[in-house]
Amino acid sequence: MAFEDTVASEEDLKDVSADKLRSFYATAASVNPNLSTPSLPPTVSKVYSDTVSEEGENSAVMAISQYQGILHGFLVGLIGARRILEVGTFTGTSTIFFANALKRNGVAGGPDNNGNKPVVSLDISEKYAKIARKNFSDAGVEEYIEIIVGDARKNIATLEGQVFDLVFLDADKTSYKHYYDTIIQKKLISKRGLIIADNTAFDCVTRYLGIPAPVAGDSKPLDVSYDIGYIPPGFDKAIHEFNEYVRNDPRTEVVLLPLFTGISLIRLLNE
């Protein structure tokens, strides 16, 4: 039930927690079957199941859930987004949700007068880019999406001159601050745009409650348990410092939603 929250049998639901039941109900209650372009793209369940088969469940969790995808699509509609930048493609689930939402906004696929497609997605892996391109084709949204493969820290700077209404950060967590500053400094986000940063309240990050950032090298975080088996070196410290940096940044306003592993919604302050 981690991903396919809208499809579950009575047996699947029998022994799950109240939070899981709430998640299932909320997702099912968020799908409007009468939309000409559905809020839940029909191919994303297969994308996830194929990812589990090919990459294993431990890797597949990097894909966003159906509920988060529906939430992203709602936000795309709410702000009337026309162009989206995604940092971290993986096998393309979140990208499909974004392209689908742009369709609902009346955005056409294909390059604009400057040769730019509505969605630009950055990923370091040619392997995953190849898988994602096939998934985009299967979903009928390939004309909406350009994948740029390589180091996103460098490639994001080459986008100067382009403007996006929504930016989704979901790649190397230790580089979040770099992406965030580059987006603002190079004016890649529109004045009324939205930055979404994923995984900003991982269990491993919450142990820094009450510890100021930057985190001292000899600080002792709270001794709490968390579900993730392997934490890349510096991951938790980097996310905590990013959260504190954004919280104290006079250029922006942030709300961190305690959904999944944390979703930060960030907007520019035009004061």
PDB file of C-alpha atoms in Angstrom:
ATOM      1  CA  MET A   1       0.000   0.000   0.000  1.00  0.00           C
ATOM      2  CA  ALA A   2       3.001   2.307  -0.045  1.00  0.00           C
ATOM      3  CA  PHE A   3       2.208   3.504  -3.565  1.00  0.00           C
ATOM      4  CA  GLU A   4      -1.050   2.087  -4.894  1.00  0.00           C
ATOM      5  CA  ASP A   5      -3.121   3.817  -2.251  1.00  0.00           C
ATOM      6  CA  THR A   6      -6.260   3.872  -4.389  1.00  0.00           C
ATOM      7  CA  VAL A   7      -6.332   0.110  -4.983  1.00  0.00           C
ATOM      8  CA  ALA A   8      -6.523  -2.132  -1.926  1.00  0.00           C
ATOM      9  CA  SER A   9      -8.538  -5.177  -0.906  1.00  0.00           C
ATOM     10  CA  GLU A  10     -10.166  -5.725   2.468  1.00  0.00           C
ATOM     11  CA  GLU A  11      -7.338  -8.148   3.201  1.00  0.00           C
ATOM     12  CA  ASP A  12      -4.750  -5.429   2.441  1.00  0.00           C
ATOM     13  CA  LEU A  13      -6.433  -3.055   4.873  1.00  0.00           C
ATOM     14  CA  LYS A  14      -7.140  -5.495   7.702  1.00  0.00           C
ATOM     15  CA  ASP A  15      -4.046  -4.994   9.848  1.00  0.00           C
ATOM     16  CA  VAL A  16      -2.746  -1.591   8.749  1.00  0.00           C
ATOM     17  CA  SER A  17      -2.390   1.402  11.056  1.00  0.00           C
ATOM     18  CA  ALA A  18      -4.893   4.230  11.373  1.00  0.00           C
ATOM     19  CA  ASP A  19      -2.432   6.470   9.475  1.00  0.00           C
ATOM     20  CA  LYS A  20      -2.345   4.014   6.561  1.00  0.00           C
ATOM     21  CA  LEU A  21      -6.136   3.847   6.480  1.00  0.00           C
ATOM     22  CA  ARG A  22      -6.281   7.633   6.513  1.00  0.00           C
ATOM     23  CA  SER A  23      -3.795   7.760   3.632  1.00  0.00           C
ATOM     24  CA  PHE A  24      -5.847   5.285   1.607  1.00  0.00           C
ATOM     25  CA  TYR A  25      -9.079   7.184   2.234  1.00  0.00           C
ATOM     26  CA  ALA A  26      -7.524  10.592   1.469  1.00  0.00           C
ATOM     27  CA  THR A  27      -6.047   9.394  -1.814  1.00  0.00           C
ATOM     28  CA  ALA A  28      -9.235   7.695  -2.979  1.00  0.00           C
ATOM     29  CA  ALA A  29     -11.255  10.791  -2.008  1.00  0.00           C
ATOM     30  CA  SER A  30      -8.931  13.013  -4.076  1.00  0.00           C
ATOM     31  CA  VAL A  31      -9.490  11.281  -7.429  1.00  0.00           C
ATOM     32  CA  ASN A  32     -12.211  12.898  -9.534  1.00  0.00           C
ATOM     33  CA  PRO A  33     -13.309  10.336 -12.156  1.00  0.00           C
ATOM     34  CA  ASN A  34     -15.047  12.986 -14.265  1.00  0.00           C
ATOM     35  CA  LEU A  35     -11.998  15.005 -15.347  1.00  0.00           C
ATOM     36  CA  SER A  36     -11.169  14.865 -19.060  1.00  0.00           C
ATOM     37  CA  THR A  37      -7.494  14.645 -18.082  1.00  0.00           C
ATOM     38  CA  PRO A  38      -7.456  12.504 -14.918  1.00  0.00           C
ATOM     39  CA  SER A  39      -5.673  13.702 -11.785  1.00  0.00           C
ATOM     40  CA  LEU A  40      -4.255  10.182 -11.472  1.00  0.00           C
ATOM     41  CA  PRO A  41      -2.463   9.300 -14.742  1.00  0.00           C
ATOM     42  CA  PRO A  42      -3.436   5.749 -15.746  1.00  0.00           C
ATOM     43  CA  THR A  43       0.123   4.497 -16.336  1.00  0.00           C
ATOM     44  CA  VAL A  44       1.804   5.476 -13.057  1.00  0.00           C
ATOM     45  CA  SER A  45       0.884   2.271 -11.221  1.00  0.00           C
ATOM     46  CA  LYS A  46       2.681   0.263 -13.909  1.00  0.00           C
ATOM     47  CA  VAL A  47       5.677   2.609 -13.725  1.00  0.00           C
ATOM     48  CA  TYR A  48       5.931   1.836 -10.022  1.00  0.00           C
ATOM     49  CA  SER A  49       5.455  -1.930 -10.374  1.00  0.00           C
ATOM     50  CA  ASP A  50       8.053  -2.031 -13.165  1.00  0.00           C
ATOM     51  CA  THR A  51      10.451  -0.054 -10.977  1.00  0.00           C
ATOM     52  CA  VAL A  52       9.974  -2.537  -8.126  1.00  0.00           C
ATOM     53  CA  SER A  53      10.621  -5.439 -10.517  1.00  0.00           C
ATOM     54  CA  GLU A  54      13.714  -3.898 -12.095  1.00  0.00           C
ATOM     55  CA  GLU A  55      15.257  -1.934  -9.219  1.00  0.00           C
ATOM     56  CA  GLY A  56      13.833  -3.541  -6.065  1.00  0.00           C
ATOM     57  CA  GLU A  57      11.555  -2.062  -3.414  1.00  0.00           C
ATOM     58  CA  ASN A  58      14.393  -0.255  -1.620  1.00  0.00           C
ATOM     59  CA  SER A  59      15.045   1.821  -4.742  1.00  0.00           C
ATOM     60  CA  ALA A  60      11.404   2.094  -5.783  1.00  0.00           C
ATOM     61  CA  VAL A  61      10.600   4.143  -2.678  1.00  0.00           C
ATOM     62  CA  MET A  62      12.392   7.038  -4.393  1.00  0.00           C
ATOM     63  CA  ALA A  63       9.268   7.415  -6.543  1.00  0.00           C
ATOM     64  CA  ILE A  64       6.605   9.720  -5.136  1.00  0.00           C
ATOM     65  CA  SER A  65       3.305   8.173  -4.014  1.00  0.00           C
ATOM     66  CA  GLN A  66       0.053   8.564  -5.900  1.00  0.00           C
ATOM     67  CA  TYR A  67      -1.279  10.922  -3.249  1.00  0.00           C
ATOM     68  CA  GLN A  68       1.788  13.158  -3.455  1.00  0.00           C
ATOM     69  CA  GLY A  69       1.507  13.185  -7.238  1.00  0.00           C
ATOM     70  CA  ILE A  70      -2.135  14.231  -7.005  1.00  0.00           C
ATOM     71  CA  LEU A  71      -1.135  16.966  -4.526  1.00  0.00           C
ATOM     72  CA  HIS A  72       1.555  18.222  -6.911  1.00  0.00           C
ATOM     73  CA  GLY A  73      -0.952  18.268  -9.755  1.00  0.00           C
ATOM     74  CA  PHE A  74      -3.372  20.283  -7.629  1.00  0.00           C
ATOM     75  CA  LEU A  75      -0.633  22.829  -6.846  1.00  0.00           C
ATOM     76  CA  VAL A  76       0.237  23.100 -10.551  1.00  0.00           C
ATOM     77  CA  GLY A  77      -3.412  23.947 -11.223  1.00  0.00           C
ATOM     78  CA  LEU A  78      -3.670  26.282  -8.235  1.00  0.00           C
ATOM     79  CA  ILE A  79      -0.823  28.536  -9.377  1.00  0.00           C
ATOM     80  CA  GLY A  80      -1.650  28.177 -13.081  1.00  0.00           C
ATOM     81  CA  ALA A  81       1.824  26.846 -13.881  1.00  0.00           C
ATOM     82  CA  ARG A  82       2.981  26.762 -17.506  1.00  0.00           C
ATOM     83  CA  ARG A  83       6.574  25.561 -17.079  1.00  0.00           C
ATOM     84  CA  ILE A  84       8.146  23.215 -14.523  1.00  0.00           C
ATOM     85  CA  LEU A  85      11.718  22.364 -13.540  1.00  0.00           C
ATOM     86  CA  GLU A  86      12.357  19.055 -11.819  1.00  0.00           C
ATOM     87  CA  VAL A  87      15.681  18.139 -10.206  1.00  0.00           C
ATOM     88  CA  GLY A  88      15.744  14.345  -9.986  1.00  0.00           C
ATOM     89  CA  THR A  89      13.884  12.279 -12.605  1.00  0.00           C
ATOM     90  CA  PHE A  90      14.404   8.663 -11.452  1.00  0.00           C
ATOM     91  CA  THR A  91      11.958   6.516 -13.492  1.00  0.00           C
ATOM     92  CA  GLY A  92       9.615   9.420 -14.205  1.00  0.00           C
ATOM     93  CA  THR A  93       6.610   9.084 -11.897  1.00  0.00           C
ATOM     94  CA  SER A  94       6.617  12.676 -10.630  1.00  0.00           C
ATOM     95  CA  THR A  95       7.403  14.003 -14.125  1.00  0.00           C
ATOM     96  CA  ILE A  96       4.343  12.243 -15.546  1.00  0.00           C
ATOM     97  CA  PHE A  97       2.155  13.816 -12.857  1.00  0.00           C
ATOM     98  CA  PHE A  98       3.576  17.263 -13.697  1.00  0.00           C
ATOM     99  CA  ALA A  99       3.101  16.885 -17.460  1.00  0.00           C
ATOM    100  CA  ASN A 100      -0.411  15.575 -16.887  1.00  0.00           C
ATOM    101  CA  ALA A 101      -1.245  18.590 -14.722  1.00  0.00           C
ATOM    102  CA  LEU A 102       0.100  20.983 -17.363  1.00  0.00           C
ATOM    103  CA  LYS A 103      -2.236  19.337 -19.886  1.00  0.00           C
ATOM    104  CA  ARG A 104      -5.104  20.179 -17.549  1.00  0.00           C
ATOM    105  CA  ASN A 105      -3.843  23.779 -17.468  1.00  0.00           C
ATOM    106  CA  GLY A 106      -4.205  23.910 -21.239  1.00  0.00           C
ATOM    107  CA  VAL A 107      -0.454  23.826 -21.928  1.00  0.00           C
ATOM    108  CA  ALA A 108       0.483  22.250 -25.262  1.00  0.00           C
ATOM    109  CA  GLY A 109       3.351  19.805 -25.623  1.00  0.00           C
ATOM    110  CA  GLY A 110       6.419  20.365 -27.766  1.00  0.00           C
ATOM    111  CA  PRO A 111       9.041  23.127 -27.760  1.00  0.00           C
ATOM    112  CA  ASP A 112       8.065  26.788 -27.481  1.00  0.00           C
ATOM    113  CA  ASN A 113       9.462  29.594 -29.663  1.00  0.00           C
ATOM    114  CA  ASN A 114      12.743  29.345 -27.758  1.00  0.00           C
ATOM    115  CA  GLY A 115      12.996  25.590 -28.247  1.00  0.00           C
ATOM    116  CA  ASN A 116      12.104  24.745 -24.634  1.00  0.00           C
ATOM    117  CA  LYS A 117       9.591  22.072 -23.617  1.00  0.00           C
ATOM    118  CA  PRO A 118       7.146  22.737 -20.742  1.00  0.00           C
ATOM    119  CA  VAL A 119       8.954  20.404 -18.316  1.00  0.00           C
ATOM    120  CA  VAL A 120      12.729  20.221 -17.874  1.00  0.00           C
ATOM    121  CA  SER A 121      13.969  17.364 -15.705  1.00  0.00           C
ATOM    122  CA  LEU A 122      17.568  16.954 -14.529  1.00  0.00           C
ATOM    123  CA  ASP A 123      19.088  13.602 -13.621  1.00  0.00           C
ATOM    124  CA  ILE A 124      22.612  12.261 -13.289  1.00  0.00           C
ATOM    125  CA  SER A 125      21.792   8.785 -14.611  1.00  0.00           C
ATOM    126  CA  GLU A 126      21.485   7.962 -18.309  1.00  0.00           C
ATOM    127  CA  LYS A 127      20.112   4.567 -17.252  1.00  0.00           C
ATOM    128  CA  TYR A 128      17.155   6.123 -15.434  1.00  0.00           C
ATOM    129  CA  ALA A 129      16.693   8.757 -18.135  1.00  0.00           C
ATOM    130  CA  LYS A 130      16.264   5.979 -20.701  1.00  0.00           C
ATOM    131  CA  ILE A 131      13.699   4.206 -18.513  1.00  0.00           C
ATOM    132  CA  ALA A 132      11.878   7.489 -17.857  1.00  0.00           C
ATOM    133  CA  ARG A 133      11.703   8.384 -21.564  1.00  0.00           C
ATOM    134  CA  LYS A 134       9.966   5.069 -22.285  1.00  0.00           C
ATOM    135  CA  ASN A 135       7.559   5.708 -19.415  1.00  0.00           C
ATOM    136  CA  PHE A 136       6.818   9.195 -20.779  1.00  0.00           C
ATOM    137  CA  SER A 137       6.057   7.713 -24.190  1.00  0.00           C
ATOM    138  CA  ASP A 138       3.763   5.101 -22.661  1.00  0.00           C
ATOM    139  CA  ALA A 139       1.956   7.878 -20.772  1.00  0.00           C
ATOM    140  CA  GLY A 140       1.609  10.010 -23.913  1.00  0.00           C
ATOM    141  CA  VAL A 141       3.500  12.973 -22.425  1.00  0.00           C
ATOM    142  CA  GLU A 142       6.901  12.685 -24.126  1.00  0.00           C
ATOM    143  CA  GLU A 143       6.317  15.946 -26.020  1.00  0.00           C
ATOM    144  CA  TYR A 144       6.063  17.781 -22.706  1.00  0.00           C
ATOM    145  CA  ILE A 145       9.372  16.703 -21.190  1.00  0.00           C
ATOM    146  CA  GLU A 146      13.070  17.267 -21.795  1.00  0.00           C
ATOM    147  CA  ILE A 147      15.566  15.316 -19.681  1.00  0.00           C
ATOM    148  CA  ILE A 148      19.054  16.773 -19.246  1.00  0.00           C
ATOM    149  CA  VAL A 149      21.512  14.130 -18.059  1.00  0.00           C
ATOM    150  CA  GLY A 150      24.571  15.038 -16.015  1.00  0.00           C
ATOM    151  CA  ASP A 151      25.566  16.830 -12.825  1.00  0.00           C
ATOM    152  CA  ALA A 152      22.502  18.863 -11.835  1.00  0.00           C
ATOM    153  CA  ARG A 153      24.682  21.260  -9.821  1.00  0.00           C
ATOM    154  CA  LYS A 154      26.265  22.354 -13.104  1.00  0.00           C
ATOM    155  CA  ASN A 155      23.334  21.863 -15.462  1.00  0.00           C
ATOM    156  CA  ILE A 156      20.902  23.931 -13.428  1.00  0.00           C
ATOM    157  CA  ALA A 157      23.115  26.984 -13.957  1.00  0.00           C
ATOM    158  CA  THR A 158      22.934  26.521 -17.747  1.00  0.00           C
ATOM    159  CA  LEU A 159      19.184  27.165 -17.596  1.00  0.00           C
ATOM    160  CA  GLU A 160      19.733  30.866 -16.882  1.00  0.00           C
ATOM    161  CA  GLY A 161      17.325  32.884 -18.998  1.00  0.00           C
ATOM    162  CA  GLN A 162      14.517  30.359 -18.627  1.00  0.00           C
ATOM    163  CA  VAL A 163      11.744  30.977 -16.101  1.00  0.00           C
ATOM    164  CA  PHE A 164       9.706  28.267 -14.366  1.00  0.00           C
ATOM    165  CA  ASP A 165       6.498  28.553 -12.382  1.00  0.00           C
ATOM    166  CA  LEU A 166       7.213  25.500 -10.251  1.00  0.00           C
ATOM    167  CA  VAL A 167      10.483  23.813  -9.261  1.00  0.00           C
ATOM    168  CA  PHE A 168      10.604  20.372  -7.638  1.00  0.00           C
ATOM    169  CA  LEU A 169      13.759  19.389  -5.739  1.00  0.00           C
ATOM    170  CA  ASP A 170      14.091  15.642  -5.289  1.00  0.00           C
ATOM    171  CA  ALA A 171      17.697  14.746  -6.115  1.00  0.00           C
ATOM    172  CA  ASP A 172      20.935  14.777  -4.102  1.00  0.00           C
ATOM    173  CA  LYS A 173      19.790  16.103  -0.720  1.00  0.00           C
ATOM    174  CA  THR A 174      23.214  17.455   0.210  1.00  0.00           C
ATOM    175  CA  SER A 175      22.932  19.822  -2.787  1.00  0.00           C
ATOM    176  CA  TYR A 176      19.513  21.265  -1.932  1.00  0.00           C
ATOM    177  CA  LYS A 177      20.959  24.565  -0.699  1.00  0.00           C
ATOM    178  CA  HIS A 178      23.000  24.928  -3.884  1.00  0.00           C
ATOM    179  CA  TYR A 179      19.961  24.257  -6.096  1.00  0.00           C
ATOM    180  CA  TYR A 180      17.810  26.621  -4.049  1.00  0.00           C
ATOM    181  CA  ASP A 181      20.293  29.497  -4.184  1.00  0.00           C
ATOM    182  CA  THR A 182      20.944  28.983  -7.902  1.00  0.00           C
ATOM    183  CA  ILE A 183      17.209  29.021  -8.657  1.00  0.00           C
ATOM    184  CA  ILE A 184      16.749  32.327  -6.841  1.00  0.00           C
ATOM    185  CA  GLN A 185      20.004  34.023  -7.868  1.00  0.00           C
ATOM    186  CA  LYS A 186      19.590  33.180 -11.561  1.00  0.00           C
ATOM    187  CA  LYS A 187      15.878  34.051 -11.440  1.00  0.00           C
ATOM    188  CA  LEU A 188      14.769  30.639 -12.649  1.00  0.00           C
ATOM    189  CA  ILE A 189      11.543  30.879 -10.620  1.00  0.00           C
ATOM    190  CA  SER A 190       8.757  33.281 -11.529  1.00  0.00           C
ATOM    191  CA  LYS A 191       7.792  35.953  -9.006  1.00  0.00           C
ATOM    192  CA  ARG A 192       4.665  34.065  -8.002  1.00  0.00           C
ATOM    193  CA  GLY A 193       6.226  30.653  -8.474  1.00  0.00           C
ATOM    194  CA  LEU A 194       6.527  27.725  -6.083  1.00  0.00           C
ATOM    195  CA  ILE A 195       9.518  25.641  -5.033  1.00  0.00           C
ATOM    196  CA  ILE A 196       8.722  22.181  -3.647  1.00  0.00           C
ATOM    197  CA  ALA A 197      11.532  20.437  -1.751  1.00  0.00           C
ATOM    198  CA  ASP A 198      10.934  16.743  -1.038  1.00  0.00           C
ATOM    199  CA  ASN A 199      12.115  14.610   1.916  1.00  0.00           C
ATOM    200  CA  THR A 200      12.744  17.567   4.234  1.00  0.00           C
ATOM    201  CA  ALA A 201      11.435  15.804   7.364  1.00  0.00           C
ATOM    202  CA  PHE A 202      13.000  12.371   7.042  1.00  0.00           C
ATOM    203  CA  ASP A 203      13.022  10.547  10.383  1.00  0.00           C
ATOM    204  CA  CYS A 204      16.798  10.921  10.509  1.00  0.00           C
ATOM    205  CA  VAL A 205      16.449  14.720  10.278  1.00  0.00           C
ATOM    206  CA  THR A 206      13.967  15.055  13.135  1.00  0.00           C
ATOM    207  CA  ARG A 207      16.640  14.016  15.634  1.00  0.00           C
ATOM    208  CA  TYR A 208      18.079  17.503  15.207  1.00  0.00           C
ATOM    209  CA  LEU A 209      15.073  19.035  16.994  1.00  0.00           C
ATOM    210  CA  GLY A 210      16.301  21.896  19.146  1.00  0.00           C
ATOM    211  CA  ILE A 211      19.811  21.900  17.657  1.00  0.00           C
ATOM    212  CA  PRO A 212      20.606  25.100  15.749  1.00  0.00           C
ATOM    213  CA  ALA A 213      22.144  25.104  12.288  1.00  0.00           C
ATOM    214  CA  PRO A 214      24.863  24.964  11.166  1.00  0.00           C
ATOM    215  CA  VAL A 215      25.245  21.822  13.246  1.00  0.00           C
ATOM    216  CA  ALA A 216      28.455  21.712  15.243  1.00  0.00           C
ATOM    217  CA  GLY A 217      30.716  18.782  14.465  1.00  0.00           C
ATOM    218  CA  ASP A 218      30.638  17.568  18.065  1.00  0.00           C
ATOM    219  CA  SER A 219      26.895  18.053  18.589  1.00  0.00           C
ATOM    220  CA  LYS A 220      24.891  15.097  19.842  1.00  0.00           C
ATOM    221  CA  PRO A 221      21.538  14.790  18.047  1.00  0.00           C
ATOM    222  CA  LEU A 222      18.596  13.267  19.864  1.00  0.00           C
ATOM    223  CA  ASP A 223      18.862   9.500  20.176  1.00  0.00           C
ATOM    224  CA  VAL A 224      15.706   8.530  18.306  1.00  0.00           C
ATOM    225  CA  SER A 225      14.942   5.588  16.061  1.00  0.00           C
ATOM    226  CA  TYR A 226      14.006   5.916  12.393  1.00  0.00           C
ATOM    227  CA  ASP A 227      12.938   3.619   9.606  1.00  0.00           C
ATOM    228  CA  ILE A 228      15.548   4.204   6.911  1.00  0.00           C
ATOM    229  CA  GLY A 229      18.208   1.516   6.955  1.00  0.00           C
ATOM    230  CA  TYR A 230      21.043   3.409   5.279  1.00  0.00           C
ATOM    231  CA  ILE A 231      21.694   7.138   5.587  1.00  0.00           C
ATOM    232  CA  PRO A 232      24.282   8.583   3.161  1.00  0.00           C
ATOM    233  CA  PRO A 233      27.061  10.463   4.985  1.00  0.00           C
ATOM    234  CA  GLY A 234      26.040  14.018   5.783  1.00  0.00           C
ATOM    235  CA  PHE A 235      22.470  13.513   4.577  1.00  0.00           C
ATOM    236  CA  ASP A 236      20.639  14.326   7.812  1.00  0.00           C
ATOM    237  CA  LYS A 237      22.903  17.251   8.696  1.00  0.00           C
ATOM    238  CA  ALA A 238      22.565  18.741   5.194  1.00  0.00           C
ATOM    239  CA  ILE A 239      18.761  18.554   5.201  1.00  0.00           C
ATOM    240  CA  HIS A 240      18.533  20.075   8.674  1.00  0.00           C
ATOM    241  CA  GLU A 241      20.838  22.928   7.664  1.00  0.00           C
ATOM    242  CA  PHE A 242      18.841  23.457   4.453  1.00  0.00           C
ATOM    243  CA  ASN A 243      15.607  23.659   6.447  1.00  0.00           C
ATOM    244  CA  GLU A 244      17.129  26.209   8.827  1.00  0.00           C
ATOM    245  CA  TYR A 245      18.647  28.198   5.960  1.00  0.00           C
ATOM    246  CA  VAL A 246      15.302  28.486   4.168  1.00  0.00           C
ATOM    247  CA  ARG A 247      13.415  29.208   7.399  1.00  0.00           C
ATOM    248  CA  ASN A 248      15.695  32.181   8.084  1.00  0.00           C
ATOM    249  CA  ASP A 249      15.958  33.417   4.481  1.00  0.00           C
ATOM    250  CA  PRO A 250      14.407  36.896   4.115  1.00  0.00           C
ATOM    251  CA  ARG A 251      13.848  36.246   0.394  1.00  0.00           C
ATOM    252  CA  THR A 252      11.272  33.497   0.878  1.00  0.00           C
ATOM    253  CA  GLU A 253       8.501  32.031   3.010  1.00  0.00           C
ATOM    254  CA  VAL A 254       8.295  28.300   3.717  1.00  0.00           C
ATOM    255  CA  VAL A 255       5.763  25.838   5.090  1.00  0.00           C
ATOM    256  CA  LEU A 256       7.012  22.319   5.804  1.00  0.00           C
ATOM    257  CA  LEU A 257       4.171  19.801   5.505  1.00  0.00           C
ATOM    258  CA  PRO A 258       4.566  16.709   7.724  1.00  0.00           C
ATOM    259  CA  LEU A 259       3.380  14.428   4.908  1.00  0.00           C
ATOM    260  CA  PHE A 260       5.335  11.312   3.901  1.00  0.00           C
ATOM    261  CA  THR A 261       8.988  12.214   4.579  1.00  0.00           C
ATOM    262  CA  GLY A 262       8.318  15.957   4.564  1.00  0.00           C
ATOM    263  CA  ILE A 263       7.371  18.360   1.762  1.00  0.00           C
ATOM    264  CA  SER A 264       8.517  21.990   1.931  1.00  0.00           C
ATOM    265  CA  LEU A 265       6.496  24.573  -0.013  1.00  0.00           C
ATOM    266  CA  ILE A 266       8.563  27.698  -0.638  1.00  0.00           C
ATOM    267  CA  ARG A 267       7.542  30.973  -2.273  1.00  0.00           C
ATOM    268  CA  LEU A 268       9.374  34.210  -3.018  1.00  0.00           C
ATOM    269  CA  LEU A 269       8.541  37.252  -0.940  1.00  0.00           C
ATOM    270  CA  ASN A 270       7.987  40.211  -3.220  1.00  0.00           C
ATOM    271  CA  GLU A 271       8.221  42.876  -0.563  1.00  0.00           C
TER     272      GLU A 271
END
